[in-house]
Amino acid sequence: MKRTIITVVGKDTVGIIAKVCTYLADNGINILDISQTIVQGYFNMMMIVDTNGMNKSFGDMSDEMASLGEKIGVVIKCQKEEIFDKMHRI
């Protein structure tokens, strides 16, 4: 399984989760875990997804997610799980 960590941060607006999840579904990416909070009007979401079913490169997906974020007014970052783990190891 190829797992990716996706973070979404920005001012809360209607439809953020719907737009992100639609992109993932349209590209064969399965959501394994999701957590989201809204604190004083700011939206924060972290997802762990399985990209095994994706038929494009990780770089293309990451760039497209970043573009989607710009369109909806949030910042979307994608990191491969192994990189995320190494960055956050103590």
PDB file of C-alpha atoms in Angstrom:
ATOM      1  CA  MET A   1       0.000   0.000   0.000  1.00  0.00           C
ATOM      2  CA  LYS A   2       1.304   3.462  -0.929  1.00  0.00           C
ATOM      3  CA  ARG A   3       0.137   5.854   1.762  1.00  0.00           C
ATOM      4  CA  THR A   4       0.196   9.638   1.516  1.00  0.00           C
ATOM      5  CA  ILE A   5      -0.445  12.283   4.159  1.00  0.00           C
ATOM      6  CA  ILE A   6      -2.576  15.188   2.938  1.00  0.00           C
ATOM      7  CA  THR A   7      -3.026  18.357   4.983  1.00  0.00           C
ATOM      8  CA  VAL A   8      -5.536  21.106   4.224  1.00  0.00           C
ATOM      9  CA  VAL A   9      -5.397  24.426   6.095  1.00  0.00           C
ATOM     10  CA  GLY A  10      -7.172  27.745   5.569  1.00  0.00           C
ATOM     11  CA  LYS A  11     -10.148  29.946   6.299  1.00  0.00           C
ATOM     12  CA  ASP A  12     -13.287  27.831   6.661  1.00  0.00           C
ATOM     13  CA  THR A  13     -15.736  27.915   3.758  1.00  0.00           C
ATOM     14  CA  VAL A  14     -18.519  25.670   2.521  1.00  0.00           C
ATOM     15  CA  GLY A  15     -17.438  22.696   0.408  1.00  0.00           C
ATOM     16  CA  ILE A  16     -13.757  22.226   1.270  1.00  0.00           C
ATOM     17  CA  ILE A  17     -14.131  18.562   2.241  1.00  0.00           C
ATOM     18  CA  ALA A  18     -16.476  17.873  -0.687  1.00  0.00           C
ATOM     19  CA  LYS A  19     -14.068  19.315  -3.264  1.00  0.00           C
ATOM     20  CA  VAL A  20     -11.014  17.545  -1.856  1.00  0.00           C
ATOM     21  CA  CYS A  21     -12.854  14.216  -1.566  1.00  0.00           C
ATOM     22  CA  THR A  22     -14.266  14.548  -5.082  1.00  0.00           C
ATOM     23  CA  TYR A  23     -10.748  15.000  -6.470  1.00  0.00           C
ATOM     24  CA  LEU A  24      -9.540  11.953  -4.554  1.00  0.00           C
ATOM     25  CA  ALA A  25     -12.453   9.764  -5.712  1.00  0.00           C
ATOM     26  CA  ASP A  26     -12.089  10.897  -9.332  1.00  0.00           C
ATOM     27  CA  ASN A  27      -8.431   9.809  -9.237  1.00  0.00           C
ATOM     28  CA  GLY A  28      -8.842   6.399  -7.581  1.00  0.00           C
ATOM     29  CA  ILE A  29      -7.397   7.519  -4.236  1.00  0.00           C
ATOM     30  CA  ASN A  30      -8.916   5.841  -1.183  1.00  0.00           C
ATOM     31  CA  ILE A  31      -9.267   7.687   2.144  1.00  0.00           C
ATOM     32  CA  LEU A  32      -7.997   5.511   5.004  1.00  0.00           C
ATOM     33  CA  ASP A  33      -8.316   8.025   7.853  1.00  0.00           C
ATOM     34  CA  ILE A  34      -9.490  11.613   8.145  1.00  0.00           C
ATOM     35  CA  SER A  35      -9.551  14.186  10.919  1.00  0.00           C
ATOM     36  CA  GLN A  36     -10.750  17.764  10.684  1.00  0.00           C
ATOM     37  CA  THR A  37     -11.277  20.657  13.050  1.00  0.00           C
ATOM     38  CA  ILE A  38     -12.385  24.248  12.832  1.00  0.00           C
ATOM     39  CA  VAL A  39     -10.846  26.660  15.330  1.00  0.00           C
ATOM     40  CA  GLN A  40     -12.055  30.266  15.368  1.00  0.00           C
ATOM     41  CA  GLY A  41     -12.994  30.109  11.689  1.00  0.00           C
ATOM     42  CA  TYR A  42      -9.861  28.300  10.500  1.00  0.00           C
ATOM     43  CA  PHE A  43     -10.198  24.893   8.877  1.00  0.00           C
ATOM     44  CA  ASN A  44      -7.589  22.170   9.453  1.00  0.00           C
ATOM     45  CA  MET A  45      -7.787  18.659   7.990  1.00  0.00           C
ATOM     46  CA  MET A  46      -5.358  15.767   7.892  1.00  0.00           C
ATOM     47  CA  MET A  47      -5.978  12.704   5.763  1.00  0.00           C
ATOM     48  CA  ILE A  48      -4.145   9.442   5.257  1.00  0.00           C
ATOM     49  CA  VAL A  49      -4.881   8.068   1.805  1.00  0.00           C
ATOM     50  CA  ASP A  50      -3.952   5.012  -0.257  1.00  0.00           C
ATOM     51  CA  THR A  51      -2.644   6.005  -3.694  1.00  0.00           C
ATOM     52  CA  ASN A  52      -2.256   2.443  -5.074  1.00  0.00           C
ATOM     53  CA  GLY A  53      -5.266   2.917  -7.387  1.00  0.00           C
ATOM     54  CA  MET A  54      -4.040   6.261  -8.730  1.00  0.00           C
ATOM     55  CA  ASN A  55      -3.058   6.306 -12.403  1.00  0.00           C
ATOM     56  CA  LYS A  56      -0.819   9.383 -12.348  1.00  0.00           C
ATOM     57  CA  SER A  57       2.478  10.282 -10.722  1.00  0.00           C
ATOM     58  CA  PHE A  58       2.723  11.462  -7.133  1.00  0.00           C
ATOM     59  CA  GLY A  59       4.146  14.778  -8.399  1.00  0.00           C
ATOM     60  CA  ASP A  60       1.180  15.379 -10.707  1.00  0.00           C
ATOM     61  CA  MET A  61      -1.284  14.561  -7.926  1.00  0.00           C
ATOM     62  CA  SER A  62       0.534  16.833  -5.485  1.00  0.00           C
ATOM     63  CA  ASP A  63       0.600  19.716  -7.990  1.00  0.00           C
ATOM     64  CA  GLU A  64      -3.086  19.265  -8.836  1.00  0.00           C
ATOM     65  CA  MET A  65      -4.027  19.191  -5.149  1.00  0.00           C
ATOM     66  CA  ALA A  66      -2.040  22.402  -4.567  1.00  0.00           C
ATOM     67  CA  SER A  67      -3.878  24.037  -7.497  1.00  0.00           C
ATOM     68  CA  LEU A  68      -7.221  22.875  -6.134  1.00  0.00           C
ATOM     69  CA  GLY A  69      -6.297  24.416  -2.794  1.00  0.00           C
ATOM     70  CA  GLU A  70      -5.539  27.761  -4.435  1.00  0.00           C
ATOM     71  CA  LYS A  71      -8.924  27.693  -6.194  1.00  0.00           C
ATOM     72  CA  ILE A  72     -10.838  27.051  -2.969  1.00  0.00           C
ATOM     73  CA  GLY A  73      -8.739  29.333  -0.751  1.00  0.00           C
ATOM     74  CA  VAL A  74      -6.779  26.793   1.310  1.00  0.00           C
ATOM     75  CA  VAL A  75      -3.274  25.336   1.307  1.00  0.00           C
ATOM     76  CA  ILE A  76      -3.072  21.635   0.440  1.00  0.00           C
ATOM     77  CA  LYS A  77       0.173  19.732   1.001  1.00  0.00           C
ATOM     78  CA  CYS A  78       0.875  16.097   0.118  1.00  0.00           C
ATOM     79  CA  GLN A  79       3.714  14.013   1.543  1.00  0.00           C
ATOM     80  CA  LYS A  80       4.564  10.377   1.036  1.00  0.00           C
ATOM     81  CA  GLU A  81       4.192   8.512   4.320  1.00  0.00           C
ATOM     82  CA  GLU A  82       7.847   7.461   4.501  1.00  0.00           C
ATOM     83  CA  ILE A  83       9.014  11.090   4.148  1.00  0.00           C
ATOM     84  CA  PHE A  84       6.464  12.288   6.703  1.00  0.00           C
ATOM     85  CA  ASP A  85       7.607   9.617   9.190  1.00  0.00           C
ATOM     86  CA  LYS A  86      11.281  10.512   8.774  1.00  0.00           C
ATOM     87  CA  MET A  87      10.577  14.219   9.184  1.00  0.00           C
ATOM     88  CA  HIS A  88       8.613  13.661  12.409  1.00  0.00           C
ATOM     89  CA  ARG A  89      10.838  11.038  14.045  1.00  0.00           C
ATOM     90  CA  ILE A  90      12.417  12.100  17.304  1.00  0.00           C
TER      91      ILE A  90
END
